[in-house]
mmCIF file of C-alpha atoms in Angstrom:
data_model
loop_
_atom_site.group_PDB
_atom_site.id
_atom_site.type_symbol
_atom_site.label_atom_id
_atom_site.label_comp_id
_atom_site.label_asym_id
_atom_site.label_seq_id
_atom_site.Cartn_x
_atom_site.Cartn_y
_atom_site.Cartn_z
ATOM 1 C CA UNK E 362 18.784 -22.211 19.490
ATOM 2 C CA UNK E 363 17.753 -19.130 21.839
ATOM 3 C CA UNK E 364 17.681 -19.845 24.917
ATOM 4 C CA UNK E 365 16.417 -18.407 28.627
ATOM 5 C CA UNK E 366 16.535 -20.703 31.149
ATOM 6 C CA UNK E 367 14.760 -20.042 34.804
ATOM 7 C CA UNK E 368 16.619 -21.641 38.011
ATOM 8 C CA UNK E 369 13.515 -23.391 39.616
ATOM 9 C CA UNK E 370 9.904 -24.768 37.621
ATOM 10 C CA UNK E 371 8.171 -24.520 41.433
ATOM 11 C CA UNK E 372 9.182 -22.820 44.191
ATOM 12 C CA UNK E 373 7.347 -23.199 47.803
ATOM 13 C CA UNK E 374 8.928 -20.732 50.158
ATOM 14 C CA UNK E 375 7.432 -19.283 54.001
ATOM 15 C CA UNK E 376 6.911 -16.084 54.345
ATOM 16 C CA UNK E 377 9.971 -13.902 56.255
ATOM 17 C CA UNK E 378 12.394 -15.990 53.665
ATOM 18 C CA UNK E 379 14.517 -14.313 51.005
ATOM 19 C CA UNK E 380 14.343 -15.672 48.282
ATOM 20 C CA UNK E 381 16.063 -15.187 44.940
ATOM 21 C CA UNK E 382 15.098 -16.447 41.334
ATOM 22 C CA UNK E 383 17.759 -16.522 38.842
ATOM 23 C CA UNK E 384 17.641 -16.218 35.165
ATOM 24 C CA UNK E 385 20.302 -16.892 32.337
ATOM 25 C CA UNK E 386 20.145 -15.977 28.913
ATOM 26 C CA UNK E 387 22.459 -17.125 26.267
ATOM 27 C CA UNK E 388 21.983 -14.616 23.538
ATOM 28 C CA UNK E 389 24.209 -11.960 24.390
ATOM 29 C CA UNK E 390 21.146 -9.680 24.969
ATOM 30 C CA UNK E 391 21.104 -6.361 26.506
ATOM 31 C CA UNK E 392 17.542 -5.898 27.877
ATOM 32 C CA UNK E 393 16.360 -8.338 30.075
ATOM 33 C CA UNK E 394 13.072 -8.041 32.471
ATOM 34 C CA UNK E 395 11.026 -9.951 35.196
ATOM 35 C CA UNK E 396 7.206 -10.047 34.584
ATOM 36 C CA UNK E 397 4.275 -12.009 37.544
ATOM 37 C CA UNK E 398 1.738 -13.082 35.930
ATOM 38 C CA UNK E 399 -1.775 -13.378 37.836
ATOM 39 C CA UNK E 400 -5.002 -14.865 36.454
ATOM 40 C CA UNK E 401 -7.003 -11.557 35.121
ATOM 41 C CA UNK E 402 -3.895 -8.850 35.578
ATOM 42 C CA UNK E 403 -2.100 -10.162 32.671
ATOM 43 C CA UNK E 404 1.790 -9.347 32.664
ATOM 44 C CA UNK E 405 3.166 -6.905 34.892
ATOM 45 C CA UNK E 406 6.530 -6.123 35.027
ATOM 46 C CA UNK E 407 8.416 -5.591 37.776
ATOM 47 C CA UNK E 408 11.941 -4.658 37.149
ATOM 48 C CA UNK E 409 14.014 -4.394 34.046
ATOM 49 C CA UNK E 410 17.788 -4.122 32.714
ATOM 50 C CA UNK E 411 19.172 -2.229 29.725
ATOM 51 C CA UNK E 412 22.746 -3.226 30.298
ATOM 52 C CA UNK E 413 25.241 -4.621 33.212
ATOM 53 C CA UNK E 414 24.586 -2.953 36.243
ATOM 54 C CA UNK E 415 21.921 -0.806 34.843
ATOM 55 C CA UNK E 416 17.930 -1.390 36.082
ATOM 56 C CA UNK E 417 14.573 0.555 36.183
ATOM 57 C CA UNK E 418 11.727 -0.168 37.782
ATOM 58 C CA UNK E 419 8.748 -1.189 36.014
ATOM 59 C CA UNK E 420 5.359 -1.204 37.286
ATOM 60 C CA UNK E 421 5.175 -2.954 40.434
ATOM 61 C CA UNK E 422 8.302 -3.206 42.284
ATOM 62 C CA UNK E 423 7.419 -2.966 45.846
ATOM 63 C CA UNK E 424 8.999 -6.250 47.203
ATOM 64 C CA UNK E 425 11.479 -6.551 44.754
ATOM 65 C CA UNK E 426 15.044 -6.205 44.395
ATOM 66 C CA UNK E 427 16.790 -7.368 41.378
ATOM 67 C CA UNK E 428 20.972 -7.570 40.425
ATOM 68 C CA UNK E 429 22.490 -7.934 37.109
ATOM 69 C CA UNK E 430 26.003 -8.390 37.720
ATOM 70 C CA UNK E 431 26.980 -10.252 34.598
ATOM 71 C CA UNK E 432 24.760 -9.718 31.275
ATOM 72 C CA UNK E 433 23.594 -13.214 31.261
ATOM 73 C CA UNK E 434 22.358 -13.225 34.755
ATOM 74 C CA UNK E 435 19.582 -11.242 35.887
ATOM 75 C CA UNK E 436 18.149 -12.015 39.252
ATOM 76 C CA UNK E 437 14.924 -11.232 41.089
ATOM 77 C CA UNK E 438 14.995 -10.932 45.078
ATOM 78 C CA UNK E 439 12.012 -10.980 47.347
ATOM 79 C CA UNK E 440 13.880 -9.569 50.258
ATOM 80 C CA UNK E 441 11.238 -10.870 53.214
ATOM 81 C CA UNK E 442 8.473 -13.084 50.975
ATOM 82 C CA UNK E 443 5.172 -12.711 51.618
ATOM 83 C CA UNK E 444 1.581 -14.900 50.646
ATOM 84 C CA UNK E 445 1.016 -12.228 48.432
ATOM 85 C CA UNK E 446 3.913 -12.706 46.217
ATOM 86 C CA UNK E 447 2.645 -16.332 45.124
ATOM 87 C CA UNK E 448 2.541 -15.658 41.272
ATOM 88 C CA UNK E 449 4.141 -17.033 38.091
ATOM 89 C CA UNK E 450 7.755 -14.861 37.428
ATOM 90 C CA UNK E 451 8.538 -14.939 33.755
ATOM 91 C CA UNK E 452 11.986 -13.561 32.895
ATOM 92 C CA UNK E 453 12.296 -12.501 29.299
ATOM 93 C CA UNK E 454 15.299 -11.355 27.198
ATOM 94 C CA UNK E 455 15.809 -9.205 23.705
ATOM 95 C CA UNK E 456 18.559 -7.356 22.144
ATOM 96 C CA UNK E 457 17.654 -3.325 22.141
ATOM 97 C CA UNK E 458 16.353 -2.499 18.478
ATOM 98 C CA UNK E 459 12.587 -3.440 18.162
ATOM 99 C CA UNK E 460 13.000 -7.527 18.470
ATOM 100 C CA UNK E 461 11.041 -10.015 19.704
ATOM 101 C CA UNK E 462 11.446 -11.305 23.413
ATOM 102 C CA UNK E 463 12.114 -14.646 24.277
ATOM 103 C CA UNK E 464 10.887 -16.344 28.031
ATOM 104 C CA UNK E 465 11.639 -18.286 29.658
ATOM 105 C CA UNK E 466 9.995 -21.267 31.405
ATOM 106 C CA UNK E 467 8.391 -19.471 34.493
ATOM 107 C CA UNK E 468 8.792 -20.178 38.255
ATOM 108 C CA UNK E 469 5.617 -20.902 39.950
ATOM 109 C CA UNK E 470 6.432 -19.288 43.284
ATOM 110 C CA UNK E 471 4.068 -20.334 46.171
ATOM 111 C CA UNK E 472 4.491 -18.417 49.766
ATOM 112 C CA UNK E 473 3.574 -19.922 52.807
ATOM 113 C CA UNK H 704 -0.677 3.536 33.089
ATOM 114 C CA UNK H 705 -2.950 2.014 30.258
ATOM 115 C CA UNK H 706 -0.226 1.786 27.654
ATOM 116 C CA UNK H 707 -1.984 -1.295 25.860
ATOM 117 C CA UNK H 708 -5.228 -2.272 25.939
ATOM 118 C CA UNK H 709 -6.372 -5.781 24.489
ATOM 119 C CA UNK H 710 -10.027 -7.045 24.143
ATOM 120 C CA UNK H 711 -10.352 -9.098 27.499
ATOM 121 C CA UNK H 712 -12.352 -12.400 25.725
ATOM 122 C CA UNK H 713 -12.829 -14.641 26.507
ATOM 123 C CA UNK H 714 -13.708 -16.104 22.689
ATOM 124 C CA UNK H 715 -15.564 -18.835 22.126
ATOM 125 C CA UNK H 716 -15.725 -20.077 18.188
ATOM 126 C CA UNK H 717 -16.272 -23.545 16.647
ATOM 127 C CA UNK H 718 -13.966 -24.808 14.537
ATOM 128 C CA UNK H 719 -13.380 -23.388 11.011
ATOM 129 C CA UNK H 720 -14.480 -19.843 12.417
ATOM 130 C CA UNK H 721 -12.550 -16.780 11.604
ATOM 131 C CA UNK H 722 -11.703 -14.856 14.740
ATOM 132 C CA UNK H 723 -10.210 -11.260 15.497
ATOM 133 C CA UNK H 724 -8.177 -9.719 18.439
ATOM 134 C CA UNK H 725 -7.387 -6.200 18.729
ATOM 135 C CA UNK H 726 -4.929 -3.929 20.893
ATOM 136 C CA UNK H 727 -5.060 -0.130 21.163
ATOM 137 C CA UNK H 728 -2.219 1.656 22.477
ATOM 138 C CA UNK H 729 -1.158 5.169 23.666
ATOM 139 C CA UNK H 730 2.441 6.835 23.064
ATOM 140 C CA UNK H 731 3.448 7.355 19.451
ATOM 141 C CA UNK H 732 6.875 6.791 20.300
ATOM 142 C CA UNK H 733 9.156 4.573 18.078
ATOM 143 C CA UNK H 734 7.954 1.349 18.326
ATOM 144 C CA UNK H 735 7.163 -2.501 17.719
ATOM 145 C CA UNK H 736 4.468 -4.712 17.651
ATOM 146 C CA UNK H 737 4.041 -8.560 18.504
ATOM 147 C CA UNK H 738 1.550 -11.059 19.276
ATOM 148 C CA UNK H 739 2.601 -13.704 21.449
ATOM 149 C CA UNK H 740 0.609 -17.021 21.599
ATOM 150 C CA UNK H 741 0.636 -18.512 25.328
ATOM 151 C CA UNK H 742 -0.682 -21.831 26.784
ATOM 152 C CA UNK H 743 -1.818 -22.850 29.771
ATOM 153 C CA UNK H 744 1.029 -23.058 32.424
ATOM 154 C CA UNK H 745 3.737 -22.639 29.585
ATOM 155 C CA UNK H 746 5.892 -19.335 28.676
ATOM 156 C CA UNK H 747 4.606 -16.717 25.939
ATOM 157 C CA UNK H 748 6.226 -17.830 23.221
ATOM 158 C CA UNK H 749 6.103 -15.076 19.399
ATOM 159 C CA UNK H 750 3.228 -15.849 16.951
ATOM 160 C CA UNK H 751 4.208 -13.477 14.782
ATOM 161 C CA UNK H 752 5.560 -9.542 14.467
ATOM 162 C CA UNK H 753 3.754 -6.855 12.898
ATOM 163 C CA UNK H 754 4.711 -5.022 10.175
ATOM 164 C CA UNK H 755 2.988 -1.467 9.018
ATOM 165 C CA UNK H 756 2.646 -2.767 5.678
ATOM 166 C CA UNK H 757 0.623 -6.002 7.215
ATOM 167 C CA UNK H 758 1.811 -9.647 7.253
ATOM 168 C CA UNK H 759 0.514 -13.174 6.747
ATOM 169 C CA UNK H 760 1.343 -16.438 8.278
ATOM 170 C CA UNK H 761 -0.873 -18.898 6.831
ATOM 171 C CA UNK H 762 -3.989 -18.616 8.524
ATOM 172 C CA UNK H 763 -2.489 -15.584 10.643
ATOM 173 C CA UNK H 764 -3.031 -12.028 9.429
ATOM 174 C CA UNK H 765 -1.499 -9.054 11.669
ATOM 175 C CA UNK H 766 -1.936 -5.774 11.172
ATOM 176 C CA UNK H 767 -1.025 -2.270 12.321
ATOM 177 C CA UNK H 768 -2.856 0.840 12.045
ATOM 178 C CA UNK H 769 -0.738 3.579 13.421
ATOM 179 C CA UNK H 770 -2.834 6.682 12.468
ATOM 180 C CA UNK H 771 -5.916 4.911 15.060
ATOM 181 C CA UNK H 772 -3.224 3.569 17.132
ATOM 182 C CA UNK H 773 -4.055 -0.821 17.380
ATOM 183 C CA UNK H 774 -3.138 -3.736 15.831
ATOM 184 C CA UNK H 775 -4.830 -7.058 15.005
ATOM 185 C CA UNK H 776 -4.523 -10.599 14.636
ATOM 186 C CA UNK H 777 -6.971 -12.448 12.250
ATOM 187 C CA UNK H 778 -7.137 -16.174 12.600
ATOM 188 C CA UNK H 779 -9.219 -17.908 9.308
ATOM 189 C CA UNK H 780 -10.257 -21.461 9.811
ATOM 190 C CA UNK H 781 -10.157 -22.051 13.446
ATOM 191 C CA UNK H 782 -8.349 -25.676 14.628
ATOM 192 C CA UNK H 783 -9.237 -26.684 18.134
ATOM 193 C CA UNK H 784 -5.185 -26.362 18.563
ATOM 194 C CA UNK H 785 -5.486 -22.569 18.526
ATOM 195 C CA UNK H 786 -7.333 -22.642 21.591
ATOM 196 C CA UNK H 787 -4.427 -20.933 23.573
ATOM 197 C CA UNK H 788 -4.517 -16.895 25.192
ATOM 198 C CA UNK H 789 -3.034 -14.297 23.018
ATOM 199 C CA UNK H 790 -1.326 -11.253 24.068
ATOM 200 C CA UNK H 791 -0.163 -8.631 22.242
ATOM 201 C CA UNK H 792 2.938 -6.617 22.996
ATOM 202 C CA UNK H 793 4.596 -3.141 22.392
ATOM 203 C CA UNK H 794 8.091 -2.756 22.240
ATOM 204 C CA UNK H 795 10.115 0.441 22.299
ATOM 205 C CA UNK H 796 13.227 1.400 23.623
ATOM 206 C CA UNK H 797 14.688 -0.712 26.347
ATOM 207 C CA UNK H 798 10.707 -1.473 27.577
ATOM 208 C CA UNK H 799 7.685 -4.168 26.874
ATOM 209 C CA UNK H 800 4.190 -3.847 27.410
ATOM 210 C CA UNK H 801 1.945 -6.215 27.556
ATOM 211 C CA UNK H 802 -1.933 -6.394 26.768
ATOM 212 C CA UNK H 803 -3.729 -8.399 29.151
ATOM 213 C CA UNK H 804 -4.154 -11.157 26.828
ATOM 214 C CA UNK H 805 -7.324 -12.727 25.392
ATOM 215 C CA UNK H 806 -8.406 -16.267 25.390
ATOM 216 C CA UNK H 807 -9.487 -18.278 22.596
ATOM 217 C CA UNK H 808 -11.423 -21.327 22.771
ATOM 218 C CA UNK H 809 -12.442 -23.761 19.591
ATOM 219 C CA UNK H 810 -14.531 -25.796 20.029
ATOM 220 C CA UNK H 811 -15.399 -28.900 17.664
#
């Protein structure tokens, strides 16, 4: 069974802190991405990865950082946190041709 | 950048309705279409893909109109268990989109 498993359910971090949310896939998948979600704005992505090493930005990466050193691992980085960053991070994974994404379980991030 | 847009909702139908979502989107690049169902606090998780030629899942019909450029989800006989927000998403190389998302409520 497909599987994408996020390091933490909830998070509470102060602001200042670096903080880093990991996420492992176990599908051999190429593409992987980071998404916040925010009541009324929907997804947004933030970062993405189209192979080892590889990343683009998506559409709002101010804040963000993100390392994909092995292709199961793909990690987000808030570099200093700050109250504005409290959101739900979804990672996702899919293999490159036109297929479906899988998520997983979302860390509920909450900055002090 | 408005690459998807999805009806915002929210829509609220008793049970037994018939209810329909739509997504428009921009950029006639190659391309994929899915709706995702998502509840509250949980992960997105598919509903179903969308094939050009159409595609049924039981009570799910999904659709894709490439010459007007949207897709749509048809649900027939509303259960209160569809209540849930669904989001439709474009795929194309390497990238996602995302609509916004549109919540569904059924009530009894």
């Amino acid at each position: 069974d497909v599987k994408v498993t996020q390091s933490s359910r909830y998070l509470v971090k102060r602001t200042g802190e670096k903080v880093f949310l990991e996420c492992v896939q176990d599908m051999d998948h190429e593409n992987m991405f980071w998404y916040r979600q925010d009541p009324g704005l929907g997804l947004r992505l933030i970062y993405f990865s189209y192979d080892v090493k590889m990343k683009e930005k998506g559409d709002i990466p101010e804040g963000y950082s993100v390392s994909r050193e092995k292709k199961e691992r793909f990690s987000l980085i808030l570099e200093s946190a700050s109250t504005n960053q409290t959101s739900m991070y979804l990672c996702a994974s899919r293999s490159p041709v036109n297929t479906e994404a899988f998520f997983g379980q979302g860390t509920r991030l909450t900055v002090v | 950048r408005k690459e998807v847009e999805q009806d915002p909702g929210p829509f609220n139908v008793p049970e037994g309705a018939t209810v329909a979502f739509n997504c428009t989107y921009s950029n006639s690049a190659s391309q994929s279409f899915f709706w995702y169902r998502q509840d509250c606090r949980k992960e997105p998780k598919l509903l179903m893909s969308v094939y050009s030629s159409g595609n049924e899942d039981g009570r799910f019909t999904a659709q894709l109109n490439r010459a007007s450029q949207y897709i749509s989800l048809l649900i027939r006989d509303s259960k209160l268990s569809d209540s849930a927000t669904y989001l439709c998403l474009r795929g194309s190389q390497g990238n996602l989109i995302f609509g916004k998302g549109t919540k569904l409520s059924v009530k009894p």
